[in-house]
Amino acid sequence: MTERIPVILDGDPGHDDAIAWVLANASPLLDIRACTSVCGNQTIQKTSYNAMRIMTLINLHVPFAMGRPKPLVSEPIIAPTVHGVSGLDGPALPEPDFEPLPISAVELMAKVLRESADPVTIIPTGPLTNVAALLMLYPELKPKIARISLMGGGIYFGNWTPAAEFNILVDPEAADIVYKSDIPIIMAGLDVTEKALVFPEDFERIRAVGNPVAKVVAEWLDFFYGFHRSKGYAGAPVHDAVAVAAIIKPEILDSKEYYVQIETTGDFCRGMTVADWYGYYHKAPNARVLTGIRREAFIDLLVEAVTYYNQEEK
Ligand code: BDR
Ligand code: CA
């Protein structure tokens, strides 16, 4: 078997973060070295609790640590309209069967990087607070980061304001640090994630797999789709899972390289990911922006991932 890719999962679960972690944990290609939480969809207490419940459900027993309670500069923004008051409303989940480590998310990331022989891929699916803090506190560890495959932004449009996507809007200063870091970035923004739609008939394919994880994933989709259906979507955009798919199944994605800047001020555009379409700044691209996805193949990948959990039942 080829060497597995070492990764750190950093998220604010969140239904789509949860599905991203289910997908990552099922992949034989990944070696998950740690999970960390960040405040975003809900408070840090809630996203951490959710992260630990997900890890318990999927039997992902790797080191886990909590992020800080606030973005770098601004006050938190939360998303109960999308993810419910718990940040992960819907099916009942097991209580965490472990404790978070008594160190911060950033300390844990630094430890993993320091101890790894090979550079590690970071997969952030929430605001970029932890990753930016890591880069500020431990710049010497930058060469130990292979790439950052993140869910965030959108070079055409936003979802929390007309210009800004939620993860970038919550902590634009952090995103600015990450995009200026010179670390290779794969950007799974709204340009692609709004095409990664899981339709109600796909929920049934997932549910029919029948193991406890598959049933929970189908119920997460039921809940998550409730909000999106009310907005006219034909399916649930499982944004965060695309950042994982970009590592384990890149052939189902289209992309284009751009120089992308983060708007940190502005009356209307704070948190916007501004792509230099025409090369006005004569800067080398800093992000591979995902632009398209083979939706059917993405659904097959999710079905395959939940099928992995059949073996847990044996
Ligand atoms: C992003 O915002 C969150 O609500 C989701 O978990 C996803 O990471 C989509 O804009
Ligand atoms: Ca998220």
Coordinates of C-alpha atoms and ligand atoms in Angstrom, one line a residue:
M1 CA 0.0 0.0 0.0
T2 CA 1.2 3.5 -0.8
E3 CA 2.1 5.8 2.1
R4 CA -0.9 7.5 3.7
I5 CA -1.1 11.2 3.6
P6 CA -0.7 12.8 7.1
V7 CA -3.5 15.2 7.8
I8 CA -4.9 17.4 10.6
L9 CA -8.7 18.0 10.5
D10 CA -9.6 21.5 11.9
G11 CA -13.3 22.3 11.9
D12 CA -16.4 23.9 13.6
P13 CA -18.9 21.0 13.3
G14 CA -21.4 21.7 11.9
H15 CA -23.2 19.1 9.7
D16 CA -21.0 19.4 6.7
D17 CA -17.8 19.4 8.8
A18 CA -19.2 16.2 10.4
I19 CA -19.7 14.6 7.0
A20 CA -16.2 15.7 6.0
W21 CA -14.7 14.0 9.0
V22 CA -16.8 10.8 8.3
L23 CA -15.4 10.9 4.7
A24 CA -11.8 11.5 5.9
N25 CA -11.9 8.8 8.5
A26 CA -13.1 6.2 6.0
S27 CA -10.4 6.9 3.5
P28 CA -7.5 4.4 3.4
L29 CA -5.4 7.3 1.8
L30 CA -5.4 9.5 4.9
D31 CA -3.5 9.2 8.2
I32 CA -5.4 11.5 10.5
R33 CA -2.9 12.8 13.1
A34 CA -5.2 15.1 15.1
C35 CA -8.5 16.9 15.1
T36 CA -9.0 20.4 16.4
S37 CA -12.0 22.7 16.9
V38 CA -12.6 26.3 16.0
C39 CA -15.4 28.7 16.9
G40 CA -17.6 29.3 13.9
N41 CA -21.0 27.6 13.4
Q42 CA -21.4 27.7 17.1
T43 CA -19.4 28.7 20.3
I44 CA -16.1 26.9 20.9
Q45 CA -17.8 24.9 23.7
K46 CA -20.4 23.6 21.3
T47 CA -18.2 22.9 18.3
S48 CA -15.7 21.1 20.5
Y49 CA -18.5 19.0 22.1
N50 CA -19.8 18.2 18.7
A51 CA -16.3 17.3 17.4
M52 CA -15.8 14.9 20.3
R53 CA -19.3 13.3 19.7
I54 CA -18.5 12.8 16.0
M55 CA -15.1 11.3 16.8
T56 CA -16.8 8.9 19.3
L57 CA -19.5 8.0 16.8
I58 CA -16.9 7.1 14.1
N59 CA -14.4 5.7 16.4
L60 CA -11.7 8.2 15.5
H61 CA -9.4 8.2 18.4
V62 CA -6.7 10.6 17.6
P63 CA -5.5 13.6 19.7
F64 CA -8.1 16.3 20.0
A65 CA -7.7 19.9 21.3
M66 CA -10.0 22.9 21.5
G67 CA -9.4 26.2 19.7
R68 CA -9.7 29.7 21.2
P69 CA -13.2 31.1 21.9
K70 CA -12.9 34.0 19.5
P71 CA -11.6 35.0 16.0
L72 CA -8.3 36.8 16.0
V73 CA -9.8 40.3 16.0
S74 CA -13.5 40.4 15.6
E75 CA -16.4 39.0 17.7
P76 CA -17.7 35.6 16.9
I77 CA -20.6 35.1 14.3
I78 CA -22.6 31.9 14.7
A79 CA -24.9 30.1 12.4
P80 CA -27.9 28.6 14.3
T81 CA -30.2 29.1 11.4
V82 CA -28.2 26.6 9.4
H83 CA -26.9 24.1 12.0
G84 CA -29.4 24.6 14.9
V85 CA -28.8 25.8 18.5
S86 CA -26.4 22.9 19.3
G87 CA -24.4 23.5 16.1
L88 CA -25.2 20.0 15.1
D89 CA -29.0 19.5 15.5
G90 CA -30.7 16.4 14.3
P91 CA -29.9 12.8 15.3
A92 CA -28.9 11.7 18.8
L93 CA -25.2 11.2 19.1
P94 CA -23.1 9.3 21.6
E95 CA -21.5 11.3 24.5
P96 CA -17.8 11.8 24.0
D97 CA -15.8 8.8 25.4
F98 CA -12.6 10.8 25.8
E99 CA -11.4 14.2 27.1
P100 CA -9.8 17.0 25.0
L101 CA -6.1 17.4 25.6
P102 CA -5.1 20.1 28.1
I103 CA -3.4 22.1 25.4
S104 CA -4.7 24.4 22.7
A105 CA -5.6 23.5 19.2
V106 CA -2.6 25.5 18.0
E107 CA -0.2 23.7 20.4
L108 CA -1.6 20.4 19.2
M109 CA -1.1 21.4 15.5
A110 CA 2.4 22.5 16.3
K111 CA 3.2 19.3 18.1
V112 CA 1.9 17.2 15.2
L113 CA 4.0 19.2 12.7
R114 CA 7.1 19.0 14.8
E115 CA 6.9 15.3 15.3
S116 CA 6.0 14.4 11.7
A117 CA 8.8 13.2 9.5
D118 CA 6.8 14.3 6.4
P119 CA 5.0 17.6 5.8
V120 CA 1.4 17.4 6.9
T121 CA -1.8 18.6 5.0
I122 CA -4.2 20.7 7.1
I123 CA -7.9 20.5 6.2
P124 CA -9.7 23.5 7.8
T125 CA -13.4 23.5 7.3
G126 CA -14.2 26.4 9.6
P127 CA -12.8 29.9 10.1
L128 CA -9.0 30.0 9.7
T129 CA -8.3 31.3 13.3
N130 CA -6.3 28.3 14.4
V131 CA -4.2 28.0 11.3
A132 CA -3.4 31.7 11.3
A133 CA -2.4 31.6 14.9
L134 CA -0.2 28.6 14.2
L135 CA 1.6 30.5 11.4
M136 CA 2.1 33.5 13.6
L137 CA 3.3 31.6 16.7
Y138 CA 5.4 29.0 14.9
P139 CA 6.6 30.4 11.6
E140 CA 9.5 28.0 11.6
L141 CA 7.0 25.1 11.2
K142 CA 5.7 26.4 7.8
P143 CA 7.9 24.0 5.8
K144 CA 6.2 21.2 7.8
I145 CA 2.8 22.1 6.2
A146 CA 2.4 20.4 2.9
R147 CA -0.7 22.3 1.8
I148 CA -3.9 23.7 3.2
S149 CA -7.1 22.3 1.6
L150 CA -9.7 24.6 3.0
M151 CA -13.4 25.2 2.7
G152 CA -13.9 28.9 2.5
G153 CA -14.7 31.9 0.3
G154 CA -16.1 32.1 -3.2
I155 CA -14.6 34.1 -6.0
Y156 CA -18.0 34.8 -7.6
F157 CA -20.3 35.4 -4.6
G158 CA -20.8 35.0 -0.9
N159 CA -23.4 33.3 1.3
W160 CA -23.4 35.3 4.5
T161 CA -23.2 38.6 2.8
P162 CA -23.5 39.2 -0.9
A163 CA -19.7 39.3 -1.1
A164 CA -18.5 37.0 1.7
E165 CA -18.7 33.3 2.6
F166 CA -19.3 32.4 6.2
N167 CA -15.9 30.9 7.2
I168 CA -13.9 33.8 5.7
L169 CA -16.3 36.4 7.0
V170 CA -16.0 35.1 10.6
D171 CA -12.2 35.7 10.7
P172 CA -11.0 37.7 7.7
E173 CA -7.8 38.7 9.4
A174 CA -6.9 35.0 9.9
A175 CA -7.8 34.2 6.3
D176 CA -5.5 37.1 5.2
I177 CA -2.6 35.6 7.0
V178 CA -3.2 32.2 5.6
Y179 CA -3.6 33.4 2.0
K180 CA -0.4 35.4 2.3
S181 CA 1.6 32.5 3.8
D182 CA 3.0 31.1 0.6
I183 CA 1.8 27.6 1.6
P184 CA 0.0 25.9 -1.3
I185 CA -3.7 26.5 -0.8
I186 CA -6.5 24.4 -2.3
M187 CA -9.7 26.6 -2.1
A188 CA -12.9 24.7 -1.9
G189 CA -15.1 27.8 -2.0
L190 CA -18.7 28.3 -2.9
D191 CA -17.8 28.2 -6.6
V192 CA -17.5 24.4 -6.3
T193 CA -19.3 23.6 -3.0
E194 CA -22.6 24.9 -4.2
K195 CA -22.3 22.4 -7.0
A196 CA -21.6 19.6 -4.5
L197 CA -25.3 19.1 -4.0
V198 CA -26.6 16.0 -2.3
F199 CA -30.2 15.4 -3.4
P200 CA -32.9 13.9 -1.2
E201 CA -32.7 10.7 -3.3
D202 CA -29.0 10.5 -2.4
F203 CA -29.9 10.7 1.3
E204 CA -31.9 7.5 0.8
R205 CA -28.9 5.8 -0.9
I206 CA -26.8 6.7 2.2
R207 CA -29.6 5.7 4.6
A208 CA -30.0 2.4 2.9
V209 CA -26.4 1.4 3.7
G210 CA -28.0 0.8 7.1
N211 CA -25.1 1.0 9.6
P212 CA -25.4 3.5 12.5
V213 CA -23.0 6.0 10.9
A214 CA -24.8 5.9 7.6
K215 CA -28.1 6.5 9.4
V216 CA -26.7 9.4 11.3
V217 CA -25.2 10.9 8.1
A218 CA -28.6 10.6 6.4
E219 CA -30.3 12.4 9.3
W220 CA -27.7 15.1 9.4
L221 CA -28.5 15.6 5.7
D222 CA -32.2 15.7 6.5
F223 CA -31.6 18.5 9.0
F224 CA -29.1 20.4 7.0
Y225 CA -31.3 20.3 3.9
G226 CA -34.2 21.8 5.9
F227 CA -32.5 25.2 5.8
H228 CA -31.3 25.0 2.2
R229 CA -34.7 23.8 0.9
S230 CA -36.3 26.9 2.5
K231 CA -33.8 28.9 0.3
G232 CA -34.7 27.1 -2.9
Y233 CA -31.9 24.6 -3.1
A234 CA -32.5 21.3 -4.9
G235 CA -30.1 19.5 -2.4
A236 CA -27.8 20.0 0.5
P237 CA -24.5 21.6 -0.4
V238 CA -22.1 19.6 1.7
H239 CA -19.4 22.3 1.4
D240 CA -16.8 20.9 3.8
A241 CA -16.6 17.4 2.4
V242 CA -15.2 18.9 -0.8
A243 CA -12.1 20.1 1.0
V244 CA -11.5 16.4 1.9
A245 CA -12.5 15.1 -1.6
A246 CA -9.8 17.5 -3.0
I247 CA -7.2 15.4 -1.3
I248 CA -8.6 11.9 -1.7
K249 CA -10.3 12.2 -5.1
P250 CA -8.8 15.2 -6.9
E251 CA -9.7 13.7 -10.3
I252 CA -13.4 14.6 -9.8
L253 CA -12.7 18.3 -9.4
D254 CA -11.8 21.1 -11.8
S255 CA -9.7 24.0 -10.7
K256 CA -7.9 27.1 -11.8
E257 CA -5.0 29.0 -10.2
Y258 CA -5.5 32.5 -9.1
Y259 CA -3.9 35.2 -6.9
V260 CA -6.6 35.6 -4.2
Q261 CA -6.7 38.4 -1.7
I262 CA -8.9 38.8 1.4
E263 CA -10.8 42.0 1.9
T264 CA -10.4 42.8 5.6
T265 CA -12.1 46.2 5.6
G266 CA -14.8 47.7 3.4
D267 CA -18.4 48.7 4.0
F268 CA -19.9 45.9 1.9
C269 CA -17.1 43.4 1.1
R270 CA -15.4 42.5 4.4
G271 CA -14.5 38.8 4.1
M272 CA -14.6 38.7 0.3
T273 CA -12.0 36.5 -1.5
V274 CA -11.0 38.7 -4.4
A275 CA -9.4 36.8 -7.3
D276 CA -7.1 38.7 -9.6
W277 CA -8.9 37.5 -12.8
Y278 CA -6.8 39.6 -15.3
G279 CA -3.4 39.5 -13.5
Y280 CA -3.6 43.2 -12.6
Y281 CA -1.1 42.7 -9.8
H282 CA 1.3 40.5 -11.7
K283 CA 1.5 38.2 -8.7
A284 CA 2.0 34.5 -8.9
P285 CA -1.1 32.5 -8.0
N286 CA -1.5 31.7 -4.3
A287 CA -4.5 29.4 -4.5
R288 CA -5.8 26.5 -6.6
V289 CA -9.5 27.5 -6.7
L290 CA -11.8 24.6 -7.3
T291 CA -14.4 25.4 -9.9
G292 CA -16.3 22.2 -10.8
I293 CA -17.1 18.8 -9.5
R294 CA -18.4 15.5 -11.0
R295 CA -21.5 15.4 -8.7
E296 CA -22.4 11.8 -9.2
A297 CA -18.8 10.7 -8.4
F298 CA -18.9 12.8 -5.3
I299 CA -22.1 11.1 -4.2
D300 CA -20.5 7.7 -4.9
L301 CA -17.6 8.7 -2.7
L302 CA -20.0 9.6 0.2
V303 CA -21.8 6.3 -0.2
E304 CA -18.5 4.4 -0.3
A305 CA -17.4 6.3 2.8
V306 CA -20.4 5.4 4.9
T307 CA -20.2 1.8 3.7
Y308 CA -16.8 1.6 5.3
Y309 CA -18.5 1.7 8.7
N310 CA -20.2 -1.7 8.0
Q311 CA -16.9 -3.2 9.2
E312 CA -17.3 -1.5 12.6
E313 CA -20.4 -3.5 13.1
K314 CA -18.6 -6.9 12.7
Ligands
BDR1 C1 -19.4 27.0 5.6 O1 -20.0 27.6 6.7 C2 -20.4 26.7 7.6 O2 -21.7 26.9 8.1 C3 -20.3 25.3 7.0 O3 -19.9 24.3 8.0 C4 -19.2 25.5 6.0 O4 -17.9 25.3 6.5 C5 -20.1 27.2 4.3 O5 -20.2 28.6 4.0
CA2 CA -17.7 24.2 8.7

